[in-house]
């Protein structure tokens, strides 16, 4: 069959690449055309558009780039018609994907969604449109299946693909890794300030503000593959701070603690068993709009899945040097760390074990193709 896959950021590229591998294993004649990134490109198929071209963050930035976004939507529709796939697979990225899905359904394409839009977090009214436009929905969080059940929409929980990505990660030797990247023997505190320039600007300076208070540790910035070192170096003023690009899993696997920008990385950090503080700060306008749209007790996936505060969340004005120092001391404390580790193991059990990509691919390949 022919598959057209649309993902929109680094995490979608990761999950898309694992799904593509599984599809190629299940369907030896598969043809795949996709919107994604470097990881998906390494698997095979044809890359149409890189997610870096569409990395718009926050309500304000999206509004100022509406013309670009609409041009991408127009081009995507034309490209789908030309390729004429048996199935269109959407990965997260709801703002873009749900618009394409509505059009695709009208044009009689079979539509698949892998990793549900976060309608459980905001604007649940969108479920009506999802039920109308999506033929197959595969969710990766256990509570999302229960959410959809309330709307009489039957979806498949396949487990979380991060478990696959972590299980398949490249294993490293700690001493060699530290030597290769000019790191000292001090325990590592990893800093994950996000992947987009706007969020890195807001997050990294505050994260680094506590470095001088913890001289017994070395702080290491996990650089995103979408950004160059020249962008990060403006924030680095302390010799106790190092930088490593595009090796987040390797870095986390040898880290003692981490400061993590809210998003998929909070779950990755927890599954790699690293005590963390979750941080989030955006523009005043974006925060005010988001606060009115999102109805959740927590913002981090770790706490949402566990339905309790496992990791501390410092949001907007609470994300400051004083609070960060207090929470840092807690995650470096042995008793606090022990409690967090126990919760992390329970978290992993709730996510259903490895094999999400294969489960999803088997269902996608075996179900009805184009209408």
PDB file of C-alpha atoms in Angstrom, residues 144-366:
ATOM      1  CA  UNK A 144      -7.002   8.950  26.526  1.00  0.00           C
ATOM      2  CA  UNK A 145      -8.843   5.728  25.602  1.00  0.00           C
ATOM      3  CA  UNK A 146     -11.123   6.277  28.611  1.00  0.00           C
ATOM      4  CA  UNK A 147     -11.617   9.903  27.593  1.00  0.00           C
ATOM      5  CA  UNK A 148     -12.811   8.970  24.108  1.00  0.00           C
ATOM      6  CA  UNK A 149     -15.094   6.261  25.492  1.00  0.00           C
ATOM      7  CA  UNK A 150     -17.156   9.013  27.149  1.00  0.00           C
ATOM      8  CA  UNK A 151     -17.874  10.312  23.632  1.00  0.00           C
ATOM      9  CA  UNK A 152     -18.771   6.873  22.253  1.00  0.00           C
ATOM     10  CA  UNK A 153     -15.631   6.765  20.105  1.00  0.00           C
ATOM     11  CA  UNK A 154     -13.788   3.463  20.101  1.00  0.00           C
ATOM     12  CA  UNK A 155     -10.004   3.897  19.835  1.00  0.00           C
ATOM     13  CA  UNK A 156      -6.998   1.586  20.199  1.00  0.00           C
ATOM     14  CA  UNK A 157      -4.499   1.974  23.046  1.00  0.00           C
ATOM     15  CA  UNK A 158      -1.211   0.598  21.658  1.00  0.00           C
ATOM     16  CA  UNK A 159       1.205   1.611  24.430  1.00  0.00           C
ATOM     17  CA  UNK A 160       3.660   4.480  24.308  1.00  0.00           C
ATOM     18  CA  UNK A 161       6.307   4.539  21.535  1.00  0.00           C
ATOM     19  CA  UNK A 162       8.800   6.234  23.857  1.00  0.00           C
ATOM     20  CA  UNK A 163       9.271   2.848  25.524  1.00  0.00           C
ATOM     21  CA  UNK A 164      10.378   1.501  22.126  1.00  0.00           C
ATOM     22  CA  UNK A 165      12.668   4.463  21.469  1.00  0.00           C
ATOM     23  CA  UNK A 166      14.315   4.125  24.885  1.00  0.00           C
ATOM     24  CA  UNK A 167      14.640   0.348  24.658  1.00  0.00           C
ATOM     25  CA  UNK A 168      16.290   0.693  21.236  1.00  0.00           C
ATOM     26  CA  UNK A 169      18.585   3.562  22.170  1.00  0.00           C
ATOM     27  CA  UNK A 170      22.305   3.296  21.626  1.00  0.00           C
ATOM     28  CA  UNK A 171      23.990   2.109  24.830  1.00  0.00           C
ATOM     29  CA  UNK A 172      27.031   4.100  25.942  1.00  0.00           C
ATOM     30  CA  UNK A 173      29.974   3.728  28.294  1.00  0.00           C
ATOM     31  CA  UNK A 174      29.814   6.563  30.836  1.00  0.00           C
ATOM     32  CA  UNK A 175      33.575   7.125  31.223  1.00  0.00           C
ATOM     33  CA  UNK A 176      34.154   7.137  27.460  1.00  0.00           C
ATOM     34  CA  UNK A 177      31.181   9.442  26.866  1.00  0.00           C
ATOM     35  CA  UNK A 178      32.424  11.954  29.455  1.00  0.00           C
ATOM     36  CA  UNK A 179      35.918  11.864  27.998  1.00  0.00           C
ATOM     37  CA  UNK A 180      34.639  12.291  24.441  1.00  0.00           C
ATOM     38  CA  UNK A 181      32.630  15.385  25.407  1.00  0.00           C
ATOM     39  CA  UNK A 182      35.164  16.933  27.777  1.00  0.00           C
ATOM     40  CA  UNK A 183      33.044  16.350  30.886  1.00  0.00           C
ATOM     41  CA  UNK A 184      34.447  16.052  34.403  1.00  0.00           C
ATOM     42  CA  UNK A 185      33.776  13.289  36.933  1.00  0.00           C
ATOM     43  CA  UNK A 186      31.161  15.419  38.709  1.00  0.00           C
ATOM     44  CA  UNK A 187      27.546  14.152  38.642  1.00  0.00           C
ATOM     45  CA  UNK A 188      25.608  15.617  35.715  1.00  0.00           C
ATOM     46  CA  UNK A 189      22.548  17.826  35.872  1.00  0.00           C
ATOM     47  CA  UNK A 190      21.036  17.809  32.379  1.00  0.00           C
ATOM     48  CA  UNK A 191      19.278  20.901  31.061  1.00  0.00           C
ATOM     49  CA  UNK A 192      16.577  20.373  28.432  1.00  0.00           C
ATOM     50  CA  UNK A 193      15.377  23.851  27.430  1.00  0.00           C
ATOM     51  CA  UNK A 194      13.267  22.734  24.463  1.00  0.00           C
ATOM     52  CA  UNK A 195      13.897  22.639  20.732  1.00  0.00           C
ATOM     53  CA  UNK A 196      12.600  25.965  19.399  1.00  0.00           C
ATOM     54  CA  UNK A 197      14.474  29.238  19.653  1.00  0.00           C
ATOM     55  CA  UNK A 198      11.602  31.038  21.347  1.00  0.00           C
ATOM     56  CA  UNK A 199      11.311  28.546  24.199  1.00  0.00           C
ATOM     57  CA  UNK A 200      15.084  28.138  24.591  1.00  0.00           C
ATOM     58  CA  UNK A 201      15.404  31.917  25.034  1.00  0.00           C
ATOM     59  CA  UNK A 202      12.771  31.898  27.769  1.00  0.00           C
ATOM     60  CA  UNK A 203      13.957  28.744  29.544  1.00  0.00           C
ATOM     61  CA  UNK A 204      17.730  28.444  29.401  1.00  0.00           C
ATOM     62  CA  UNK A 205      18.837  31.609  31.218  1.00  0.00           C
ATOM     63  CA  UNK A 206      16.684  30.757  34.236  1.00  0.00           C
ATOM     64  CA  UNK A 207      17.857  27.148  34.219  1.00  0.00           C
ATOM     65  CA  UNK A 208      21.479  28.299  34.179  1.00  0.00           C
ATOM     66  CA  UNK A 209      20.904  30.852  36.940  1.00  0.00           C
ATOM     67  CA  UNK A 210      21.304  28.140  39.611  1.00  0.00           C
ATOM     68  CA  UNK A 211      24.548  26.646  38.255  1.00  0.00           C
ATOM     69  CA  UNK A 212      26.824  28.581  40.626  1.00  0.00           C
ATOM     70  CA  UNK A 213      24.809  27.306  43.613  1.00  0.00           C
ATOM     71  CA  UNK A 214      25.607  23.678  42.833  1.00  0.00           C
ATOM     72  CA  UNK A 215      29.353  23.574  42.237  1.00  0.00           C
ATOM     73  CA  UNK A 216      29.560  19.866  43.126  1.00  0.00           C
ATOM     74  CA  UNK A 217      27.675  19.108  39.919  1.00  0.00           C
ATOM     75  CA  UNK A 218      28.269  19.897  36.251  1.00  0.00           C
ATOM     76  CA  UNK A 219      25.452  21.313  34.165  1.00  0.00           C
ATOM     77  CA  UNK A 220      25.142  20.018  30.613  1.00  0.00           C
ATOM     78  CA  UNK A 221      22.803  21.540  28.024  1.00  0.00           C
ATOM     79  CA  UNK A 222      21.110  19.008  25.765  1.00  0.00           C
ATOM     80  CA  UNK A 223      21.229  20.786  22.409  1.00  0.00           C
ATOM     81  CA  UNK A 224      18.336  20.195  20.015  1.00  0.00           C
ATOM     82  CA  UNK A 225      19.185  18.867  16.530  1.00  0.00           C
ATOM     83  CA  UNK A 226      17.281  21.802  15.032  1.00  0.00           C
ATOM     84  CA  UNK A 227      19.605  24.436  16.566  1.00  0.00           C
ATOM     85  CA  UNK A 228      23.302  25.236  16.137  1.00  0.00           C
ATOM     86  CA  UNK A 229      25.778  25.737  18.985  1.00  0.00           C
ATOM     87  CA  UNK A 230      26.222  29.388  18.003  1.00  0.00           C
ATOM     88  CA  UNK A 231      22.699  30.043  19.203  1.00  0.00           C
ATOM     89  CA  UNK A 232      23.291  28.426  22.620  1.00  0.00           C
ATOM     90  CA  UNK A 233      26.688  29.933  23.384  1.00  0.00           C
ATOM     91  CA  UNK A 234      25.219  33.377  24.135  1.00  0.00           C
ATOM     92  CA  UNK A 235      23.700  31.866  27.307  1.00  0.00           C
ATOM     93  CA  UNK A 236      26.827  30.057  28.551  1.00  0.00           C
ATOM     94  CA  UNK A 237      28.870  32.231  30.920  1.00  0.00           C
ATOM     95  CA  UNK A 238      30.002  29.623  33.468  1.00  0.00           C
ATOM     96  CA  UNK A 239      32.847  27.136  32.942  1.00  0.00           C
ATOM     97  CA  UNK A 240      30.791  24.620  34.934  1.00  0.00           C
ATOM     98  CA  UNK A 241      28.317  24.492  32.032  1.00  0.00           C
ATOM     99  CA  UNK A 242      28.884  22.218  29.034  1.00  0.00           C
ATOM    100  CA  UNK A 243      26.997  21.641  25.794  1.00  0.00           C
ATOM    101  CA  UNK A 244      26.245  18.422  23.903  1.00  0.00           C
ATOM    102  CA  UNK A 245      24.131  18.439  20.766  1.00  0.00           C
ATOM    103  CA  UNK A 246      21.651  15.819  19.592  1.00  0.00           C
ATOM    104  CA  UNK A 247      22.516  13.186  22.205  1.00  0.00           C
ATOM    105  CA  UNK A 248      19.707  13.680  24.704  1.00  0.00           C
ATOM    106  CA  UNK A 249      19.095  10.013  25.524  1.00  0.00           C
ATOM    107  CA  UNK A 250      22.793   9.313  25.953  1.00  0.00           C
ATOM    108  CA  UNK A 251      23.144  12.339  28.223  1.00  0.00           C
ATOM    109  CA  UNK A 252      20.083  11.522  30.318  1.00  0.00           C
ATOM    110  CA  UNK A 253      21.184   7.911  30.731  1.00  0.00           C
ATOM    111  CA  UNK A 254      24.213   9.094  32.765  1.00  0.00           C
ATOM    112  CA  UNK A 255      22.608  12.129  34.444  1.00  0.00           C
ATOM    113  CA  UNK A 256      21.944  12.455  38.172  1.00  0.00           C
ATOM    114  CA  UNK A 257      19.090  14.963  37.773  1.00  0.00           C
ATOM    115  CA  UNK A 258      17.502  17.182  35.126  1.00  0.00           C
ATOM    116  CA  UNK A 259      15.666  20.452  34.545  1.00  0.00           C
ATOM    117  CA  UNK A 260      13.203  19.846  31.723  1.00  0.00           C
ATOM    118  CA  UNK A 261      10.937  22.064  29.648  1.00  0.00           C
ATOM    119  CA  UNK A 262       7.377  20.776  29.675  1.00  0.00           C
ATOM    120  CA  UNK A 263       6.602  18.463  26.772  1.00  0.00           C
ATOM    121  CA  UNK A 264       7.478  14.948  25.652  1.00  0.00           C
ATOM    122  CA  UNK A 265      10.935  15.327  27.231  1.00  0.00           C
ATOM    123  CA  UNK A 266       9.423  15.178  30.729  1.00  0.00           C
ATOM    124  CA  UNK A 267       8.183  11.654  30.022  1.00  0.00           C
ATOM    125  CA  UNK A 268      11.458  10.633  28.361  1.00  0.00           C
ATOM    126  CA  UNK A 269      13.388  11.819  31.418  1.00  0.00           C
ATOM    127  CA  UNK A 270      11.134   9.859  33.771  1.00  0.00           C
ATOM    128  CA  UNK A 271      11.370   6.659  31.705  1.00  0.00           C
ATOM    129  CA  UNK A 272      15.160   6.981  31.790  1.00  0.00           C
ATOM    130  CA  UNK A 273      14.783   7.151  35.617  1.00  0.00           C
ATOM    131  CA  UNK A 274      16.235  10.655  36.086  1.00  0.00           C
ATOM    132  CA  UNK A 275      14.772  12.845  38.898  1.00  0.00           C
ATOM    133  CA  UNK A 276      13.538  16.067  37.326  1.00  0.00           C
ATOM    134  CA  UNK A 277      11.940  19.456  37.788  1.00  0.00           C
ATOM    135  CA  UNK A 278       9.478  20.383  35.028  1.00  0.00           C
ATOM    136  CA  UNK A 279       9.709  23.982  33.841  1.00  0.00           C
ATOM    137  CA  UNK A 280       7.534  26.069  31.575  1.00  0.00           C
ATOM    138  CA  UNK A 281       7.391  29.719  30.557  1.00  0.00           C
ATOM    139  CA  UNK A 282       5.881  31.359  27.505  1.00  0.00           C
ATOM    140  CA  UNK A 283       4.812  34.836  26.458  1.00  0.00           C
ATOM    141  CA  UNK A 284       2.223  36.610  28.619  1.00  0.00           C
ATOM    142  CA  UNK A 285      -0.340  36.515  25.800  1.00  0.00           C
ATOM    143  CA  UNK A 286       0.150  32.829  25.012  1.00  0.00           C
ATOM    144  CA  UNK A 287      -0.057  31.942  28.699  1.00  0.00           C
ATOM    145  CA  UNK A 288      -3.258  33.924  29.249  1.00  0.00           C
ATOM    146  CA  UNK A 289      -4.927  32.301  26.245  1.00  0.00           C
ATOM    147  CA  UNK A 290      -3.676  28.822  27.159  1.00  0.00           C
ATOM    148  CA  UNK A 291      -4.823  29.164  30.763  1.00  0.00           C
ATOM    149  CA  UNK A 292      -8.354  29.758  29.565  1.00  0.00           C
ATOM    150  CA  UNK A 293      -8.349  26.892  27.081  1.00  0.00           C
ATOM    151  CA  UNK A 294      -6.615  24.143  29.035  1.00  0.00           C
ATOM    152  CA  UNK A 295      -8.463  22.430  31.865  1.00  0.00           C
ATOM    153  CA  UNK A 296      -5.908  20.140  33.535  1.00  0.00           C
ATOM    154  CA  UNK A 297      -4.537  19.630  37.021  1.00  0.00           C
ATOM    155  CA  UNK A 298      -1.009  19.217  35.639  1.00  0.00           C
ATOM    156  CA  UNK A 299       0.975  20.076  32.516  1.00  0.00           C
ATOM    157  CA  UNK A 300       3.579  17.290  32.527  1.00  0.00           C
ATOM    158  CA  UNK A 301       2.738  13.893  31.050  1.00  0.00           C
ATOM    159  CA  UNK A 302       4.326  12.199  34.058  1.00  0.00           C
ATOM    160  CA  UNK A 303       1.846  13.736  36.498  1.00  0.00           C
ATOM    161  CA  UNK A 304      -1.109  13.421  34.107  1.00  0.00           C
ATOM    162  CA  UNK A 305      -0.565   9.697  33.612  1.00  0.00           C
ATOM    163  CA  UNK A 306      -0.035   9.061  37.313  1.00  0.00           C
ATOM    164  CA  UNK A 307      -2.870  11.448  38.276  1.00  0.00           C
ATOM    165  CA  UNK A 308      -0.767  12.941  41.067  1.00  0.00           C
ATOM    166  CA  UNK A 309       2.282  15.164  41.512  1.00  0.00           C
ATOM    167  CA  UNK A 310       5.274  12.926  40.936  1.00  0.00           C
ATOM    168  CA  UNK A 311       7.499  15.712  39.564  1.00  0.00           C
ATOM    169  CA  UNK A 312       7.370  19.374  40.559  1.00  0.00           C
ATOM    170  CA  UNK A 313       6.036  21.766  37.925  1.00  0.00           C
ATOM    171  CA  UNK A 314       7.298  25.350  37.905  1.00  0.00           C
ATOM    172  CA  UNK A 315       5.037  27.279  35.540  1.00  0.00           C
ATOM    173  CA  UNK A 316       5.288  30.861  34.255  1.00  0.00           C
ATOM    174  CA  UNK A 317       6.024  33.218  37.207  1.00  0.00           C
ATOM    175  CA  UNK A 318       6.767  30.283  39.513  1.00  0.00           C
ATOM    176  CA  UNK A 319       9.636  29.361  37.226  1.00  0.00           C
ATOM    177  CA  UNK A 320      12.308  31.578  38.793  1.00  0.00           C
ATOM    178  CA  UNK A 321      15.762  31.260  40.326  1.00  0.00           C
ATOM    179  CA  UNK A 322      14.552  31.053  43.923  1.00  0.00           C
ATOM    180  CA  UNK A 323      11.996  28.283  43.342  1.00  0.00           C
ATOM    181  CA  UNK A 324      14.318  26.411  41.044  1.00  0.00           C
ATOM    182  CA  UNK A 325      17.038  26.309  43.693  1.00  0.00           C
ATOM    183  CA  UNK A 326      14.580  24.955  46.272  1.00  0.00           C
ATOM    184  CA  UNK A 327      13.305  22.210  43.966  1.00  0.00           C
ATOM    185  CA  UNK A 328      16.814  21.335  42.820  1.00  0.00           C
ATOM    186  CA  UNK A 329      17.824  20.594  46.401  1.00  0.00           C
ATOM    187  CA  UNK A 330      14.841  18.280  46.744  1.00  0.00           C
ATOM    188  CA  UNK A 331      15.638  16.116  43.716  1.00  0.00           C
ATOM    189  CA  UNK A 332      19.238  15.794  44.916  1.00  0.00           C
ATOM    190  CA  UNK A 333      18.020  14.495  48.300  1.00  0.00           C
ATOM    191  CA  UNK A 334      18.200  10.696  48.655  1.00  0.00           C
ATOM    192  CA  UNK A 335      14.784  10.187  50.264  1.00  0.00           C
ATOM    193  CA  UNK A 336      13.020  12.375  47.682  1.00  0.00           C
ATOM    194  CA  UNK A 337      14.793  10.567  44.882  1.00  0.00           C
ATOM    195  CA  UNK A 338      13.751   7.158  46.226  1.00  0.00           C
ATOM    196  CA  UNK A 339      10.073   8.153  46.242  1.00  0.00           C
ATOM    197  CA  UNK A 340      10.355   9.462  42.697  1.00  0.00           C
ATOM    198  CA  UNK A 341      12.013   6.263  41.450  1.00  0.00           C
ATOM    199  CA  UNK A 342       9.143   4.141  42.832  1.00  0.00           C
ATOM    200  CA  UNK A 343       6.635   6.330  41.022  1.00  0.00           C
ATOM    201  CA  UNK A 344       8.685   6.099  37.823  1.00  0.00           C
ATOM    202  CA  UNK A 345       8.444   2.296  37.862  1.00  0.00           C
ATOM    203  CA  UNK A 346       4.665   2.480  38.316  1.00  0.00           C
ATOM    204  CA  UNK A 347       4.525   4.966  35.448  1.00  0.00           C
ATOM    205  CA  UNK A 348       6.288   2.536  33.131  1.00  0.00           C
ATOM    206  CA  UNK A 349       3.800  -0.221  33.970  1.00  0.00           C
ATOM    207  CA  UNK A 350       0.866   2.049  33.144  1.00  0.00           C
ATOM    208  CA  UNK A 351       2.275   2.730  29.671  1.00  0.00           C
ATOM    209  CA  UNK A 352       1.807  -0.866  28.551  1.00  0.00           C
ATOM    210  CA  UNK A 353       5.314  -2.079  27.769  1.00  0.00           C
ATOM    211  CA  UNK A 354       7.354  -1.993  24.570  1.00  0.00           C
ATOM    212  CA  UNK A 355       5.957  -2.630  21.098  1.00  0.00           C
ATOM    213  CA  UNK A 356       3.674   0.366  20.455  1.00  0.00           C
ATOM    214  CA  UNK A 357       5.075   1.020  16.977  1.00  0.00           C
ATOM    215  CA  UNK A 358       4.661  -2.613  15.920  1.00  0.00           C
ATOM    216  CA  UNK A 359       1.139  -2.868  17.370  1.00  0.00           C
ATOM    217  CA  UNK A 360       0.062   0.282  15.555  1.00  0.00           C
ATOM    218  CA  UNK A 361       1.704  -0.752  12.268  1.00  0.00           C
ATOM    219  CA  UNK A 362       0.044  -4.183  12.290  1.00  0.00           C
ATOM    220  CA  UNK A 363      -3.377  -2.590  12.739  1.00  0.00           C
ATOM    221  CA  UNK A 364      -2.721   0.095  10.121  1.00  0.00           C
ATOM    222  CA  UNK A 365      -1.526  -2.396   7.522  1.00  0.00           C
ATOM    223  CA  UNK A 366      -4.284  -4.946   8.185  1.00  0.00           C
TER     224      UNK A 366
END
